GROMACS .gro file of N, CA and C in nm:
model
  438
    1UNK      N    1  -1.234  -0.067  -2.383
    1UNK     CA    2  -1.272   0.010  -2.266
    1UNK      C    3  -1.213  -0.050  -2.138
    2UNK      N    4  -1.224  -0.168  -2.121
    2UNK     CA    5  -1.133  -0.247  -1.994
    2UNK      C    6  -1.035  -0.351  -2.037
    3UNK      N    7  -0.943  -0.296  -2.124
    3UNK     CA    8  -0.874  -0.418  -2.227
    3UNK      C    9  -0.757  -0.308  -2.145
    4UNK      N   10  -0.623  -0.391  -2.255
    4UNK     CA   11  -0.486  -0.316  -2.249
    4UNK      C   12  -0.514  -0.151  -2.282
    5UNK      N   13  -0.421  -0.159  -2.213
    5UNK     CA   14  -0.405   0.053  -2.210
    5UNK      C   15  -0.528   0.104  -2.204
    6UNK      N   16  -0.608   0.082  -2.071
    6UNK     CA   17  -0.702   0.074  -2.050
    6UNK      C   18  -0.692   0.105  -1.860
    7UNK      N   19  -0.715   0.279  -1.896
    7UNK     CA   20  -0.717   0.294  -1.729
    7UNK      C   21  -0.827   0.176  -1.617
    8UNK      N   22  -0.933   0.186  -1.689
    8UNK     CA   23  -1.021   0.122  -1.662
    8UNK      C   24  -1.045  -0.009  -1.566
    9UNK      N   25  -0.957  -0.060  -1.715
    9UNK     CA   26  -0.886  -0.216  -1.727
    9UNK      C   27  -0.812  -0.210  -1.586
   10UNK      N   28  -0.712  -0.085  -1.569
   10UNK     CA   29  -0.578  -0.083  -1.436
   10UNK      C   30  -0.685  -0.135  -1.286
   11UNK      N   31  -0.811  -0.006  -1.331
   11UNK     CA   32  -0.818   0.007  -1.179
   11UNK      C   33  -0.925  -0.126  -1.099
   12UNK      N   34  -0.975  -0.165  -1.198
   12UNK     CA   35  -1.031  -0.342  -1.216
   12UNK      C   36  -0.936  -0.418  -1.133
   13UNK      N   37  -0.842  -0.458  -1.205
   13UNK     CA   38  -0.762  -0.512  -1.175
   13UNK      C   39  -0.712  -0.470  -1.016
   14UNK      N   40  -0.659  -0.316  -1.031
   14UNK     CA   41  -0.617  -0.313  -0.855
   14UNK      C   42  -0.718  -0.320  -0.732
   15UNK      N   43  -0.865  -0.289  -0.799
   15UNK     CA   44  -0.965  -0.319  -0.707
   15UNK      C   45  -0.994  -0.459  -0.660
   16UNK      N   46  -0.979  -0.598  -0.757
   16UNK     CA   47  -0.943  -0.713  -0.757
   16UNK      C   48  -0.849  -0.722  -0.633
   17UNK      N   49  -0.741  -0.698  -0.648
   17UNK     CA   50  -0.629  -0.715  -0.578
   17UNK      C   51  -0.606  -0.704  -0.435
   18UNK      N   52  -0.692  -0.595  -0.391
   18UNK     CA   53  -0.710  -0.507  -0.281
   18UNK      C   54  -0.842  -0.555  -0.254
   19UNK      N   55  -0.924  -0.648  -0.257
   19UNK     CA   56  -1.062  -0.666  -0.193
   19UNK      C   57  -1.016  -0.776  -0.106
   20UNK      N   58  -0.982  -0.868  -0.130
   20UNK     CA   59  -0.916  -0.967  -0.081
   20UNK      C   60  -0.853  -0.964   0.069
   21UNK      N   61  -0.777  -0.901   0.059
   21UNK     CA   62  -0.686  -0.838   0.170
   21UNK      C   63  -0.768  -0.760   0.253
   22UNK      N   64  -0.827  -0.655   0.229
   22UNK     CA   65  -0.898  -0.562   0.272
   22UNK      C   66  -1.024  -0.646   0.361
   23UNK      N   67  -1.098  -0.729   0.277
   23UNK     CA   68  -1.160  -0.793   0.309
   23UNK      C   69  -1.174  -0.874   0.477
   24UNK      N   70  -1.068  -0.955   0.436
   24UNK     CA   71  -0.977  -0.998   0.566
   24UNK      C   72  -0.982  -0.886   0.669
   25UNK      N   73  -0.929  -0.770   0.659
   25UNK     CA   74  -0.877  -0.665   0.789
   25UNK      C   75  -0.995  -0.628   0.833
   26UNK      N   76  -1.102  -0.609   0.762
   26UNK     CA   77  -1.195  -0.547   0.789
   26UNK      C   78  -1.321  -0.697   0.894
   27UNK      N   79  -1.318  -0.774   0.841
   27UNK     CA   80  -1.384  -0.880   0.910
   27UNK      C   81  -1.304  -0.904   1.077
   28UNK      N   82  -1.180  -0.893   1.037
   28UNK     CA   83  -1.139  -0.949   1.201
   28UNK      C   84  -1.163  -0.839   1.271
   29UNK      N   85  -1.191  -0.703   1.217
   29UNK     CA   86  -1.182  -0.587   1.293
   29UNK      C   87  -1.366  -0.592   1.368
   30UNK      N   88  -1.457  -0.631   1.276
   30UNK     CA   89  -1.610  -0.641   1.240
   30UNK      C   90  -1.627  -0.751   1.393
   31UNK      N   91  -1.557  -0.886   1.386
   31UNK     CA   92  -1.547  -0.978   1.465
   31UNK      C   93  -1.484  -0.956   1.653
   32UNK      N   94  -1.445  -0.836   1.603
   32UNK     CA   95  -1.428  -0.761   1.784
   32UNK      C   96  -1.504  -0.649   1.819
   33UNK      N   97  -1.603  -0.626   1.732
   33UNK     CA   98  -1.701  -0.559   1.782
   33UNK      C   99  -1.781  -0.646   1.885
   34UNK      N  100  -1.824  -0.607   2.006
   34UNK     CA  101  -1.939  -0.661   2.127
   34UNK      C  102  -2.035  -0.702   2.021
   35UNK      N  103  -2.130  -0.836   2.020
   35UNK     CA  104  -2.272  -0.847   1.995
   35UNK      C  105  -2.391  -0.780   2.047
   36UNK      N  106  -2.321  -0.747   2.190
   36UNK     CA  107  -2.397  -0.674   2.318
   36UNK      C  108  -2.453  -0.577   2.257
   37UNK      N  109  -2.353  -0.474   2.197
   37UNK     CA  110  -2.417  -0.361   2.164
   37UNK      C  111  -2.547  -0.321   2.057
   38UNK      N  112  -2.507  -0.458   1.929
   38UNK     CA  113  -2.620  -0.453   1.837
   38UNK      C  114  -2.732  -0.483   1.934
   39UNK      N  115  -2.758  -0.590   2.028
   39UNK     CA  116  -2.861  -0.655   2.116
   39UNK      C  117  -2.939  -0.534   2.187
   40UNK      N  118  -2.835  -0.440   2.203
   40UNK     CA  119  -2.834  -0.322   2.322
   40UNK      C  120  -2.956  -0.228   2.226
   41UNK      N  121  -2.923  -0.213   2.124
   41UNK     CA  122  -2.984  -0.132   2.000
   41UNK      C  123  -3.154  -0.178   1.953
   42UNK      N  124  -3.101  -0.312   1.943
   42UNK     CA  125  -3.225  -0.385   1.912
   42UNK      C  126  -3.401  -0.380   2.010
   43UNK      N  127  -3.326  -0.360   2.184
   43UNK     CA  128  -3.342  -0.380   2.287
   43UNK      C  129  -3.450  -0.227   2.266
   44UNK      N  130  -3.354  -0.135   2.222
   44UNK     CA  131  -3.435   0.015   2.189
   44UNK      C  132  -3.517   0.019   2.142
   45UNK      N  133  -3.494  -0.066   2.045
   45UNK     CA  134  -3.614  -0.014   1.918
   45UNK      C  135  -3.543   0.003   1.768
   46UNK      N  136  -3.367   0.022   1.766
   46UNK     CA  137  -3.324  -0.008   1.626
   46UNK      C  138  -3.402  -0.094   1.544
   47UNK      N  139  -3.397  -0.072   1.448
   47UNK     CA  140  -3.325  -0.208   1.320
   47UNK      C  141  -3.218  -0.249   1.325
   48UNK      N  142  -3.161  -0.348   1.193
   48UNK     CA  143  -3.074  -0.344   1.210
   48UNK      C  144  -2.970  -0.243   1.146
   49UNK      N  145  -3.014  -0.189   1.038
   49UNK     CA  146  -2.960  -0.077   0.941
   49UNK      C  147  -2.910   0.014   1.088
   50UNK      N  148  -3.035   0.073   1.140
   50UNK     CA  149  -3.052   0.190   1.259
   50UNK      C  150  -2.892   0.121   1.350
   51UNK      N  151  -2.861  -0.006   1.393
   51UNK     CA  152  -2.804  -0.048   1.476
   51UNK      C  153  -2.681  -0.020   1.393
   52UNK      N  154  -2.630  -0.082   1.295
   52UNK     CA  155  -2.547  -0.061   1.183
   52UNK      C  156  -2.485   0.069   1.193
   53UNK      N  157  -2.561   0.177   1.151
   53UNK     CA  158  -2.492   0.287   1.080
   53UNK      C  159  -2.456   0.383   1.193
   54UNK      N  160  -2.552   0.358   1.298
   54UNK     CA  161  -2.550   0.445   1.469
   54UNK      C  162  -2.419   0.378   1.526
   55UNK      N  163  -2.415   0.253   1.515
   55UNK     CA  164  -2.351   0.199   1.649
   55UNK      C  165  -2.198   0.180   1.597
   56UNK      N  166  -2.197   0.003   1.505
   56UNK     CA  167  -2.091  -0.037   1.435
   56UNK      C  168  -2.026   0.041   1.371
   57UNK      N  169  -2.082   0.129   1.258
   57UNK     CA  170  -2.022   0.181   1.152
   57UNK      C  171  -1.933   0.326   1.247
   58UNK      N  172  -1.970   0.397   1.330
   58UNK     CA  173  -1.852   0.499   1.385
   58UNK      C  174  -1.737   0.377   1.448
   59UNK      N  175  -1.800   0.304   1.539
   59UNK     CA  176  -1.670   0.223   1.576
   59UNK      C  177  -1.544   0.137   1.483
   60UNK      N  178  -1.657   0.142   1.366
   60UNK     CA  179  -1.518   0.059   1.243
   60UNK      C  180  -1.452   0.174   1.154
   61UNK      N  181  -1.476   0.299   1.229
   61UNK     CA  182  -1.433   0.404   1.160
   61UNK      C  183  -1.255   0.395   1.122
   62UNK      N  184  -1.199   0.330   1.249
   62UNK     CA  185  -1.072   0.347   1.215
   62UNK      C  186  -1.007   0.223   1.150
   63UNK      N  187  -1.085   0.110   1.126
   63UNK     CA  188  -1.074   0.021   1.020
   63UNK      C  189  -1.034   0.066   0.875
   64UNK      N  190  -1.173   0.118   0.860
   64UNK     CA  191  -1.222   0.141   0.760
   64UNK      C  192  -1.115   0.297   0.670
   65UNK      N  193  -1.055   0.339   0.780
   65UNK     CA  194  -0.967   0.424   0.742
   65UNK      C  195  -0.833   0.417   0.719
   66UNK      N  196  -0.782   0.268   0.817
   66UNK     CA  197  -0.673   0.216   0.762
   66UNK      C  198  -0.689   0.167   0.655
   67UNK      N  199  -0.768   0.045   0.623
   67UNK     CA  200  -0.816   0.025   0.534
   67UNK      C  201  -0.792   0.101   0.372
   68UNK      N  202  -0.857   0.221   0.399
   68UNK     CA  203  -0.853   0.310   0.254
   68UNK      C  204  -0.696   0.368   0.254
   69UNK      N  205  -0.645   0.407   0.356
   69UNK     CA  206  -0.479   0.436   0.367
   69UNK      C  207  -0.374   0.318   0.302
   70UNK      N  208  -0.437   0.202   0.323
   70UNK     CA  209  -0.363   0.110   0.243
   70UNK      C  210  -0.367   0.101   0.085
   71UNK      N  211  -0.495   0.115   0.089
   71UNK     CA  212  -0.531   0.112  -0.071
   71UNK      C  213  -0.483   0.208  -0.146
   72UNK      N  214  -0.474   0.300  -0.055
   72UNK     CA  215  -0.418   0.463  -0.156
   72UNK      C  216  -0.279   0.389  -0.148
   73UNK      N  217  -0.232   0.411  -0.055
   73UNK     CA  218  -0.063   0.372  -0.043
   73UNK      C  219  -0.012   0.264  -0.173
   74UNK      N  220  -0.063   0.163  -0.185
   74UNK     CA  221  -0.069   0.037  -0.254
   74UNK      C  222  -0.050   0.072  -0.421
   75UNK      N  223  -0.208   0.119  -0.432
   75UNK     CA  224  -0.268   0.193  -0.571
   75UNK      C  225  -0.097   0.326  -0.574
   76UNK      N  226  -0.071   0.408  -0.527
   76UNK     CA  227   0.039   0.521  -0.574
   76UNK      C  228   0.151   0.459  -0.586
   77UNK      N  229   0.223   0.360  -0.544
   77UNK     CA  230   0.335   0.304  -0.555
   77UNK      C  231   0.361   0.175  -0.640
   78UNK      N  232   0.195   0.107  -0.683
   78UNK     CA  233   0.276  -0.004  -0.782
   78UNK      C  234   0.275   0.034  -0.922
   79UNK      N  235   0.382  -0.068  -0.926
   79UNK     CA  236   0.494  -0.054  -1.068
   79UNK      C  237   0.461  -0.191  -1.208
   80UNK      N  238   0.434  -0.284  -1.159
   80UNK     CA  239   0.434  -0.395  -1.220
   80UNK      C  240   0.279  -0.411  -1.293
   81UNK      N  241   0.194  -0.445  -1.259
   81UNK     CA  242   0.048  -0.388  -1.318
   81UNK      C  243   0.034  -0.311  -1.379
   82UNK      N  244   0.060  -0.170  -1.383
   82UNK     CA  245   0.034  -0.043  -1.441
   82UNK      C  246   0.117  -0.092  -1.566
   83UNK      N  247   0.297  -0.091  -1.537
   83UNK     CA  248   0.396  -0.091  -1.675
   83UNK      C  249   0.348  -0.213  -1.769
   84UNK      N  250   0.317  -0.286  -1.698
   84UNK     CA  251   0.252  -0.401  -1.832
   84UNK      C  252   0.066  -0.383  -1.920
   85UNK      N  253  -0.038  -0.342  -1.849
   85UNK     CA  254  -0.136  -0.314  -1.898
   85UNK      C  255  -0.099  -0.154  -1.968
   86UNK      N  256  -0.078  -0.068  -1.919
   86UNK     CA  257  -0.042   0.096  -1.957
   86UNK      C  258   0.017   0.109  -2.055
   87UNK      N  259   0.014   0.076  -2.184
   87UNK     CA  260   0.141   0.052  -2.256
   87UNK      C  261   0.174   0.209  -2.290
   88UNK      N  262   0.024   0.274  -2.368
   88UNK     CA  263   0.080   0.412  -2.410
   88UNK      C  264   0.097   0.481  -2.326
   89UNK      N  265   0.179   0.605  -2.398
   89UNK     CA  266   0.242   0.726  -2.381
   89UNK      C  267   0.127   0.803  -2.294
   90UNK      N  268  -0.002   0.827  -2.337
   90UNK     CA  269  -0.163   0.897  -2.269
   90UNK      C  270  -0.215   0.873  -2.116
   91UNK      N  271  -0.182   0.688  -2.128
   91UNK     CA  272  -0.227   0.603  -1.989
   91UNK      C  273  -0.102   0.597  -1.909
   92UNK      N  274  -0.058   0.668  -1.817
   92UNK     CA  275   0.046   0.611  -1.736
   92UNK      C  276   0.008   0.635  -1.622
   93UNK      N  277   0.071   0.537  -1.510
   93UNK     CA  278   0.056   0.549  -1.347
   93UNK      C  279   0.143   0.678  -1.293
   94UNK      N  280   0.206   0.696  -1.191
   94UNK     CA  281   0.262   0.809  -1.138
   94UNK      C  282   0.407   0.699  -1.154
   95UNK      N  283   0.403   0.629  -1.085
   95UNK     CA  284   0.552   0.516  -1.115
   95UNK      C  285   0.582   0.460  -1.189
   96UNK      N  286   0.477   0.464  -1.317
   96UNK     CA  287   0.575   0.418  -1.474
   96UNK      C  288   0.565   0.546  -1.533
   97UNK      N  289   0.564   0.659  -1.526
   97UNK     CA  290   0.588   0.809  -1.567
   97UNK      C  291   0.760   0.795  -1.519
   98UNK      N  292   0.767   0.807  -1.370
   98UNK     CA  293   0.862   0.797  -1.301
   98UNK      C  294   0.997   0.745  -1.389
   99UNK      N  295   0.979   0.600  -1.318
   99UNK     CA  296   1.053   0.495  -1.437
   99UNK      C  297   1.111   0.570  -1.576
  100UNK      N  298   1.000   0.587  -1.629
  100UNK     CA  299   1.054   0.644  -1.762
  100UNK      C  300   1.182   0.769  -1.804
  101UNK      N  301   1.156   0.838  -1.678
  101UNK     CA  302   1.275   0.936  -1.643
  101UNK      C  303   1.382   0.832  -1.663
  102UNK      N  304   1.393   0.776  -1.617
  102UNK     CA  305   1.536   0.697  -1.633
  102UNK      C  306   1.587   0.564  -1.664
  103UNK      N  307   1.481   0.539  -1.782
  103UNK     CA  308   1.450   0.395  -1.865
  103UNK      C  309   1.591   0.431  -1.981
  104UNK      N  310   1.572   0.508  -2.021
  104UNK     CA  311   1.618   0.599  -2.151
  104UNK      C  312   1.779   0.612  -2.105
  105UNK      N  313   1.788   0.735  -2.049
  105UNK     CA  314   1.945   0.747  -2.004
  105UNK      C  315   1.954   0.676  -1.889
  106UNK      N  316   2.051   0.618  -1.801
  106UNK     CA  317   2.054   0.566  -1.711
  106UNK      C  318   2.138   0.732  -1.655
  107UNK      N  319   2.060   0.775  -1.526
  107UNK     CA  320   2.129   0.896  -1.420
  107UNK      C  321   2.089   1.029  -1.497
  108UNK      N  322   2.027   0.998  -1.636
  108UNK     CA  323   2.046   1.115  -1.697
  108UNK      C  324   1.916   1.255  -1.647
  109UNK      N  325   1.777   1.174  -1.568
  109UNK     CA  326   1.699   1.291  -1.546
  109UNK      C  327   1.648   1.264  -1.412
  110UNK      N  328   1.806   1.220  -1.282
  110UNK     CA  329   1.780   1.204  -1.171
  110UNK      C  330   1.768   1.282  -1.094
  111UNK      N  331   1.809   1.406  -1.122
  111UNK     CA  332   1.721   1.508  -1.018
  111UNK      C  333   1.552   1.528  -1.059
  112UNK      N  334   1.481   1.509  -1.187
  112UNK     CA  335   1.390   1.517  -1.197
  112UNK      C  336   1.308   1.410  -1.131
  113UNK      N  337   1.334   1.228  -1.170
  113UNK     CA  338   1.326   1.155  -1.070
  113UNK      C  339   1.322   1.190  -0.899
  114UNK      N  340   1.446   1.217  -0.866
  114UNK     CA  341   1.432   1.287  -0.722
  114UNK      C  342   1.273   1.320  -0.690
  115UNK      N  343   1.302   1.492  -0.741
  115UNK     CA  344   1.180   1.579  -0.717
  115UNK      C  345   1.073   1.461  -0.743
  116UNK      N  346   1.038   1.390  -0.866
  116UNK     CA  347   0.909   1.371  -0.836
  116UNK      C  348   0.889   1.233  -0.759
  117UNK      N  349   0.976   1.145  -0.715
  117UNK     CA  350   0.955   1.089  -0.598
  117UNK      C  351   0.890   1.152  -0.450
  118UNK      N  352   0.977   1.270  -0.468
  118UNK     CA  353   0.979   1.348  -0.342
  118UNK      C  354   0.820   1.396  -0.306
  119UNK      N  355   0.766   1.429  -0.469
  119UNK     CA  356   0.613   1.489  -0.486
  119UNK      C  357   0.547   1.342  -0.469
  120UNK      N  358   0.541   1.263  -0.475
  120UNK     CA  359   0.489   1.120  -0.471
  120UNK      C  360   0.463   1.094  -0.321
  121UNK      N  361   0.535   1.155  -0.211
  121UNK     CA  362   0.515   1.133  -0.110
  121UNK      C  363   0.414   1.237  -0.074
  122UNK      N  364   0.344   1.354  -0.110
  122UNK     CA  365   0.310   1.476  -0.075
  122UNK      C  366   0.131   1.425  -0.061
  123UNK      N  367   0.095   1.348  -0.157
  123UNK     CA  368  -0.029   1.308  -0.148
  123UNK      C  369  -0.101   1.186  -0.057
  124UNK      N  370   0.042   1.106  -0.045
  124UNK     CA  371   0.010   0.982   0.059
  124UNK      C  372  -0.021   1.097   0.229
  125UNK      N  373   0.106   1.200   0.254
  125UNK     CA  374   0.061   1.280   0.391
  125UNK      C  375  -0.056   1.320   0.357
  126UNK      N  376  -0.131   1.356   0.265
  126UNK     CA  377  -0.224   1.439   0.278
  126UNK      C  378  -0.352   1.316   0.310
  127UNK      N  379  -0.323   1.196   0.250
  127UNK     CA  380  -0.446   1.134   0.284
  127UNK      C  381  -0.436   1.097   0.438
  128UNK      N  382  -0.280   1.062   0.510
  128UNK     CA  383  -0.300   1.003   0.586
  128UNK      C  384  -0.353   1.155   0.721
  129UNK      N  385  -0.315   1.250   0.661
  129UNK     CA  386  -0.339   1.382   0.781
  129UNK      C  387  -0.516   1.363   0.787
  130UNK      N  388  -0.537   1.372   0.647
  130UNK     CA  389  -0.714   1.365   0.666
  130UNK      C  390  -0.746   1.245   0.714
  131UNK      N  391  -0.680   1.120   0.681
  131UNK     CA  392  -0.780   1.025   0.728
  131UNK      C  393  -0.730   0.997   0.971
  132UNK      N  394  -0.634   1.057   0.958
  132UNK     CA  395  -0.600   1.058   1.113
  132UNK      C  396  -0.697   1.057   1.184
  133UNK      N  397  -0.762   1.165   1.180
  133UNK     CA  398  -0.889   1.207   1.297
  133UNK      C  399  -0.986   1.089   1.298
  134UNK      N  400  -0.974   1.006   1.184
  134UNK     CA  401  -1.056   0.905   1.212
  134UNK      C  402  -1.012   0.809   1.298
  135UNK      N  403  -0.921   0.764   1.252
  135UNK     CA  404  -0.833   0.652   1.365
  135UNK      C  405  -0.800   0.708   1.482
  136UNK      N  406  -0.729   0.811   1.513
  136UNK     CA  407  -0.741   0.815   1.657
  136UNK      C  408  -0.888   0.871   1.733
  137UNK      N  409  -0.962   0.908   1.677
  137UNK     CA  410  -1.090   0.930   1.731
  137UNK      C  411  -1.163   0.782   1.753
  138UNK      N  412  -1.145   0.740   1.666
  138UNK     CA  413  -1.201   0.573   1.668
  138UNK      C  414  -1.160   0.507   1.753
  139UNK      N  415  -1.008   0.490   1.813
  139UNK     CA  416  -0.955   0.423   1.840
  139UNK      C  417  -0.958   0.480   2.065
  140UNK      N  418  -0.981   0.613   2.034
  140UNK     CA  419  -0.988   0.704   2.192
  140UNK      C  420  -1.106   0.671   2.223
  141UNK      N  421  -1.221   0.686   2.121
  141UNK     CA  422  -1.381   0.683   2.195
  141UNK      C  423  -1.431   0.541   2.246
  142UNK      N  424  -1.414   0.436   2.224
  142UNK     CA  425  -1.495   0.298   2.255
  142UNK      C  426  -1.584   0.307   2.253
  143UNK      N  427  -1.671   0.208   2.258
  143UNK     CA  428  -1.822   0.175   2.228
  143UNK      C  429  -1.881   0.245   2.358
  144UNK      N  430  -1.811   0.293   2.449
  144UNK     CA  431  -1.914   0.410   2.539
  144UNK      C  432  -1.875   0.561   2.491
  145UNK      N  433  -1.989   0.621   2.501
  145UNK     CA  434  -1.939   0.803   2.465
  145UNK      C  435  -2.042   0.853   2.599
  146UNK      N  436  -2.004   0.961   2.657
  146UNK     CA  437  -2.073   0.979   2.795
  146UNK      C  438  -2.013   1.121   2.779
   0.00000   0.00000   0.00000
């Protein structure tokens, strides 16, 4: 179930990979938030959850959205992880499918390659169009809204 050829197993592993890093971006981003403002909250009558999910959590919106833009980006384009755990024909990534176009003949199914490179890019715009409104909304509003 999380062994070789084992989607499972893949996405373990790339979640591993990506906490790390992520981890990091997201703390230095966490670490320029004002204290003021949780204090400001507290001062009301928040909790801290109440202070959390009201205050911090819209402002780390555009973190938290680069953040997942990386991970998608990361997760659709690697090659090396997937081709070694993925062995069968059933389990493949989008870039050892790819690959395989032209493991076999060398040039022989490069317009198909092409095209589906070309389709490989179609889902990264789509995350980054949806996840936009977050980052620049995040990034226009500041911790005042009036």
């Amino acid at each position: 179930m999380f062994g070789l050829d084992s989607v499972w197993g893949v996405v373990l592993l790339y979640i591993g990979g990506q906490v790390g890093v992520n981890t990091w971006l997201i703390k230095g981003f966490f670490d320029s938030i004002p204290t003021e403002l949780d204090d400001a909250m507290r001062i009301d009558g928040c909790t801290h959850n109440q202070a959390f999910v009201r205050v911090v959590l819209p402002l780390a919106a555009p973190v938290l959205a680069i953040s997942a833009l990386l991970v998608f980006i990361a997760t659709i384009n690697e090659f090396l992880i997937a081709s070694v755990f993925l062995t069968g024909d059933d389990a493949r990534t989008l870039a050892v499918g790819l690959f395989g176009l032209l493991a076999d003949q060398r040039n022989a199914n490069f317009g198909m390659f092409a095209a589906g490179t070309l389709l490989t890019a179609v889902p990264t715009v789509l995350v980054f169009q949806f996840l936009q409104r977050y980052i620049v909304h995040g990034l226009t509003a500041g911790a005042v809204k009036g």
